[in-house]
Amino acid sequence: AQSVAQPEDQVNVAEGNPLTVKCTYSVSGNPYLFWYVQYPNRGLQFLLKYITGDNLVKGSYGFEAEFNKSQTSFHLKKPSALVSDSALYFCAVRDLNDYKLSFGAGTTVTVRA
Amino acid sequence: SAVISQKPSRDICQRGTSLTIQCQVDSQVTMMFWYRQQPGQSLTLIATANQGSEATYESGFVIDKFPISRPNLTFSTLTVSNMSPEDSSIYLCSVVDMFGTDTQYFGPGTRLTVL
């Protein structure tokens, strides 16, 4: 079985400050990890993924994530947050042999001006 | 990435009725999925839509309640049958493209309210 935990329901940061959204995962084999963002009344937009290779993955809109196998974590980061980054963020995992995604509960990010 | 559209974008329905949601992709894709996002909740996989055969349902979801069709590699429908207010959710289709990128892309979703 595979699962994802996003320990924070909400993250609040000031514009220009670093943003971190936490994610830990559990999967039987090698993980495929994803971050998606959902703006109000919109579908999910793909941000970035880790399949293999470098532990630091860069994605859309200046976001990056670091894969840490020993800590089974895949935290999303942005060095300088924007008000427009305010949205709902989901971490998701699948294993090598199954395309079905398991999602975390989501983290609401609010960036104040 | 594939461009995915869903119809309708939203609907308000009476209990006991059924609604069919369409998912159209602008290119052929290998896999299509249907997810449900209940209010304030995360996404839950309903089923994998298999081209030319019966869908594969996840635990807690059955074909009589959520019949799914996938007649070709670019189109799928999900029907929510005999609706109750508990079916009020956002329903999203997702696809994995033909180029082995391993990324699942999502449609804009259909927001369903059942009165």
GROMACS .gro file of C-alpha atoms in nm:
model
  228
    1ALA     CA    1   0.000   0.000   0.000
    2GLN     CA    2   0.113   0.354  -0.066
    3SER     CA    3   0.030   0.670   0.121
    4VAL     CA    4   0.123   1.032   0.160
    5ALA     CA    5   0.115   1.257   0.465
    6GLN     CA    6   0.104   1.633   0.456
    7PRO     CA    7   0.138   1.725   0.822
    8GLU     CA    8   0.033   2.088   0.787
    9ASP     CA    9  -0.321   2.185   0.691
   10GLN     CA   10  -0.212   2.545   0.642
   11VAL     CA   11   0.108   2.735   0.580
   12ASN     CA   12   0.119   3.112   0.611
   13VAL     CA   13   0.415   3.318   0.492
   14ALA     CA   14   0.490   3.676   0.403
   15GLU     CA   15   0.560   3.765   0.043
   16GLY     CA   16   0.930   3.742  -0.032
   17ASN     CA   17   0.996   3.487   0.241
   18PRO     CA   18   1.086   3.125   0.176
   19LEU     CA   19   0.799   2.881   0.143
   20THR     CA   20   0.813   2.514   0.244
   21VAL     CA   21   0.530   2.263   0.218
   22LYS     CA   22   0.603   1.929   0.382
   23CYS     CA   23   0.532   1.581   0.249
   24THR     CA   24   0.629   1.236   0.366
   25TYR     CA   25   0.545   0.917   0.183
   26SER     CA   26   0.520   0.543   0.218
   27VAL     CA   27   0.550   0.304  -0.074
   28SER     CA   28   0.666  -0.053  -0.109
   29GLY     CA   29   0.907  -0.001  -0.397
   30ASN     CA   30   1.081   0.294  -0.551
   31PRO     CA   31   0.859   0.601  -0.528
   32TYR     CA   32   0.742   0.828  -0.803
   33LEU     CA   33   0.657   1.157  -0.631
   34PHE     CA   34   0.456   1.452  -0.756
   35TRP     CA   35   0.342   1.795  -0.650
   36TYR     CA   36   0.025   1.952  -0.783
   37VAL     CA   37  -0.135   2.289  -0.715
   38GLN     CA   38  -0.506   2.371  -0.719
   39TYR     CA   39  -0.627   2.726  -0.747
   40PRO     CA   40  -0.987   2.808  -0.648
   41ASN     CA   41  -1.239   2.664  -0.892
   42ARG     CA   42  -0.965   2.514  -1.103
   43GLY     CA   43  -0.836   2.164  -1.170
   44LEU     CA   44  -0.500   2.033  -1.059
   45GLN     CA   45  -0.191   2.173  -1.222
   46PHE     CA   46   0.129   1.969  -1.231
   47LEU     CA   47   0.426   2.140  -1.065
   48LEU     CA   48   0.707   1.887  -1.058
   49LYS     CA   49   0.799   1.524  -1.012
   50TYR     CA   50   1.073   1.297  -0.888
   51ILE     CA   51   1.128   0.972  -1.074
   52THR     CA   52   1.499   0.909  -1.044
   53GLY     CA   53   1.825   1.099  -1.058
   54ASP     CA   54   1.907   1.421  -0.877
   55ASN     CA   55   1.740   1.456  -0.541
   56LEU     CA   56   1.668   1.824  -0.606
   57VAL     CA   57   1.396   1.864  -0.864
   58LYS     CA   58   1.304   2.196  -1.022
   59GLY     CA   59   0.958   2.264  -1.152
   60SER     CA   60   0.718   2.530  -1.267
   61TYR     CA   61   0.679   2.882  -1.125
   62GLY     CA   62   1.011   2.870  -0.939
   63PHE     CA   63   0.920   2.574  -0.721
   64GLU     CA   64   1.160   2.296  -0.633
   65ALA     CA   65   1.145   1.987  -0.418
   66GLU     CA   66   1.403   1.773  -0.247
   67PHE     CA   67   1.374   1.397  -0.236
   68ASN     CA   68   1.516   1.247   0.084
   69LYS     CA   69   1.506   0.870   0.080
   70SER     CA   70   1.623   0.819   0.437
   71GLN     CA   71   1.354   1.048   0.572
   72THR     CA   72   1.097   0.939   0.311
   73SER     CA   73   1.023   1.303   0.245
   74PHE     CA   74   0.961   1.520  -0.060
   75HIS     CA   75   0.919   1.875   0.064
   76LEU     CA   76   0.817   2.150  -0.176
   77LYS     CA   77   1.009   2.476  -0.158
   78LYS     CA   78   1.020   2.819  -0.310
   79PRO     CA   79   1.293   3.065  -0.213
   80SER     CA   80   1.075   3.374  -0.237
   81ALA     CA   81   0.698   3.337  -0.218
   82LEU     CA   82   0.450   3.548  -0.412
   83VAL     CA   83   0.093   3.640  -0.321
   84SER     CA   84  -0.010   3.454  -0.637
   85ASP     CA   85   0.131   3.132  -0.488
   86SER     CA   86  -0.164   3.123  -0.250
   87ALA     CA   87  -0.342   2.798  -0.334
   88LEU     CA   88  -0.398   2.438  -0.226
   89TYR     CA   89  -0.100   2.209  -0.274
   90PHE     CA   90  -0.113   1.832  -0.301
   91CYS     CA   91   0.167   1.580  -0.277
   92ALA     CA   92   0.110   1.247  -0.449
   93VAL     CA   93   0.292   0.915  -0.479
   94ARG     CA   94   0.281   0.606  -0.696
   95ASP     CA   95   0.512   0.315  -0.730
   96LEU     CA   96   0.699   0.198  -1.037
   97ASN     CA   97   0.445  -0.056  -1.154
   98ASP     CA   98   0.116   0.122  -1.095
   99TYR     CA   99  -0.001   0.452  -1.238
  100LYS     CA  100  -0.262   0.506  -0.968
  101LEU     CA  101  -0.181   0.810  -0.756
  102SER     CA  102  -0.235   0.840  -0.382
  103PHE     CA  103  -0.277   1.197  -0.265
  104GLY     CA  104  -0.205   1.369   0.060
  105ALA     CA  105  -0.475   1.568   0.235
  106GLY     CA  106  -0.348   1.893   0.089
  107THR     CA  107  -0.191   2.205   0.237
  108THR     CA  108  -0.343   2.548   0.197
  109VAL     CA  109  -0.076   2.809   0.140
  110THR     CA  110  -0.151   3.171   0.210
  111VAL     CA  111   0.105   3.432   0.115
  112ARG     CA  112   0.032   3.774   0.265
  113ALA     CA  113   0.147   4.093   0.101
  114SER     CA  114   0.123   1.802  -2.227
  115ALA     CA  115  -0.222   1.686  -2.333
  116VAL     CA  116  -0.506   1.936  -2.327
  117ILE     CA  117  -0.801   1.794  -2.134
  118SER     CA  118  -1.154   1.928  -2.134
  119GLN     CA  119  -1.453   1.824  -1.928
  120LYS     CA  120  -1.822   1.883  -1.979
  121PRO     CA  121  -2.014   2.012  -1.798
  122SER     CA  122  -1.792   2.235  -1.589
  123ARG     CA  123  -2.058   2.243  -1.320
  124ASP     CA  124  -2.413   2.130  -1.263
  125ILE     CA  125  -2.683   2.133  -1.002
  126CYS     CA  126  -2.895   1.819  -1.000
  127GLN     CA  127  -3.189   1.676  -0.812
  128ARG     CA  128  -3.149   1.367  -0.600
  129GLY     CA  129  -3.239   1.044  -0.773
  130THR     CA  130  -3.126   1.164  -1.115
  131SER     CA  131  -2.809   1.079  -1.307
  132LEU     CA  132  -2.542   1.294  -1.466
  133THR     CA  133  -2.289   1.196  -1.732
  134ILE     CA  134  -1.956   1.378  -1.734
  135GLN     CA  135  -1.744   1.382  -2.046
  136CYS     CA  136  -1.366   1.394  -2.065
  137GLN     CA  137  -1.203   1.476  -2.399
  138VAL     CA  138  -0.829   1.479  -2.467
  139ASP     CA  139  -0.666   1.644  -2.767
  140SER     CA  140  -0.427   1.352  -2.825
  141GLN     CA  141  -0.424   0.980  -2.774
  142VAL     CA  142  -0.336   0.875  -2.422
  143THR     CA  143  -0.250   0.543  -2.269
  144MET     CA  144  -0.441   0.569  -1.946
  145MET     CA  145  -0.740   0.762  -1.819
  146PHE     CA  146  -0.861   0.786  -1.462
  147TRP     CA  147  -1.155   0.935  -1.276
  148TYR     CA  148  -1.113   1.097  -0.933
  149ARG     CA  149  -1.353   1.245  -0.684
  150GLN     CA  150  -1.277   1.540  -0.460
  151GLN     CA  151  -1.537   1.584  -0.191
  152PRO     CA  152  -1.576   1.931  -0.037
  153GLY     CA  153  -1.265   2.028   0.156
  154GLN     CA  154  -1.108   1.688   0.093
  155SER     CA  155  -0.828   1.536  -0.107
  156LEU     CA  156  -0.863   1.337  -0.427
  157THR     CA  157  -0.981   0.978  -0.425
  158LEU     CA  158  -0.946   0.750  -0.725
  159ILE     CA  159  -1.278   0.613  -0.846
  160ALA     CA  160  -1.162   0.394  -1.131
  161THR     CA  161  -0.929   0.337  -1.422
  162ALA     CA  162  -1.110   0.377  -1.754
  163ASN     CA  163  -0.998   0.097  -1.983
  164GLN     CA  164  -1.028   0.141  -2.356
  165GLY     CA  165  -1.269  -0.109  -2.502
  166SER     CA  166  -1.334  -0.296  -2.178
  167GLU     CA  167  -1.490  -0.254  -1.837
  168ALA     CA  168  -1.338  -0.002  -1.602
  169THR     CA  169  -1.137  -0.112  -1.299
  170TYR     CA  170  -1.295   0.022  -0.982
  171GLU     CA  171  -1.129   0.103  -0.653
  172SER     CA  172  -1.256  -0.022  -0.323
  173GLY     CA  173  -1.577   0.152  -0.227
  174PHE     CA  174  -1.683   0.235  -0.583
  175VAL     CA  175  -1.908   0.016  -0.796
  176ILE     CA  176  -2.008   0.007  -1.158
  177ASP     CA  177  -2.380   0.044  -1.090
  178LYS     CA  178  -2.321   0.376  -0.918
  179PHE     CA  179  -2.040   0.507  -1.139
  180PRO     CA  180  -2.060   0.350  -1.486
  181ILE     CA  181  -1.766   0.447  -1.702
  182SER     CA  182  -1.711   0.424  -2.074
  183ARG     CA  183  -1.397   0.466  -2.280
  184PRO     CA  184  -1.471   0.399  -2.645
  185ASN     CA  185  -1.136   0.522  -2.777
  186LEU     CA  186  -0.798   0.663  -2.672
  187THR     CA  187  -0.915   1.025  -2.641
  188PHE     CA  188  -1.257   1.012  -2.473
  189SER     CA  189  -1.423   0.882  -2.159
  190THR     CA  190  -1.745   0.936  -1.968
  191LEU     CA  191  -1.833   0.896  -1.604
  192THR     CA  192  -2.196   0.871  -1.497
  193VAL     CA  193  -2.302   0.944  -1.143
  194SER     CA  194  -2.622   0.744  -1.100
  195ASN     CA  195  -2.915   0.782  -0.864
  196MET     CA  196  -2.754   1.081  -0.705
  197SER     CA  197  -2.778   1.186  -0.343
  198PRO     CA  198  -2.641   1.499  -0.172
  199GLU     CA  199  -2.339   1.291  -0.063
  200ASP     CA  200  -2.235   1.278  -0.429
  201SER     CA  201  -2.177   1.653  -0.432
  202SER     CA  202  -1.810   1.674  -0.528
  203ILE     CA  203  -1.568   1.779  -0.793
  204TYR     CA  204  -1.508   1.499  -1.042
  205LEU     CA  205  -1.181   1.506  -1.231
  206CYS     CA  206  -1.047   1.300  -1.512
  207SER     CA  207  -0.676   1.249  -1.556
  208VAL     CA  208  -0.457   1.104  -1.827
  209VAL     CA  209  -0.113   0.959  -1.879
  210ASP     CA  210   0.016   1.042  -2.223
  211MET     CA  211   0.166   0.815  -2.487
  212PHE     CA  212   0.520   0.939  -2.452
  213GLY     CA  213   0.616   0.771  -2.128
  214THR     CA  214   0.660   1.087  -1.929
  215ASP     CA  215   0.500   0.921  -1.626
  216THR     CA  216   0.316   1.239  -1.545
  217GLN     CA  217  -0.057   1.238  -1.484
  218TYR     CA  218  -0.239   1.547  -1.606
  219PHE     CA  219  -0.579   1.654  -1.484
  220GLY     CA  220  -0.881   1.805  -1.645
  221PRO     CA  221  -1.043   2.119  -1.505
  222GLY     CA  222  -1.301   1.919  -1.314
  223THR     CA  223  -1.679   1.907  -1.298
  224ARG     CA  224  -1.835   2.061  -0.990
  225LEU     CA  225  -2.152   1.871  -0.904
  226THR     CA  226  -2.408   1.983  -0.650
  227VAL     CA  227  -2.694   1.749  -0.563
  228LEU     CA  228  -2.998   1.897  -0.393
   0.00000   0.00000   0.00000
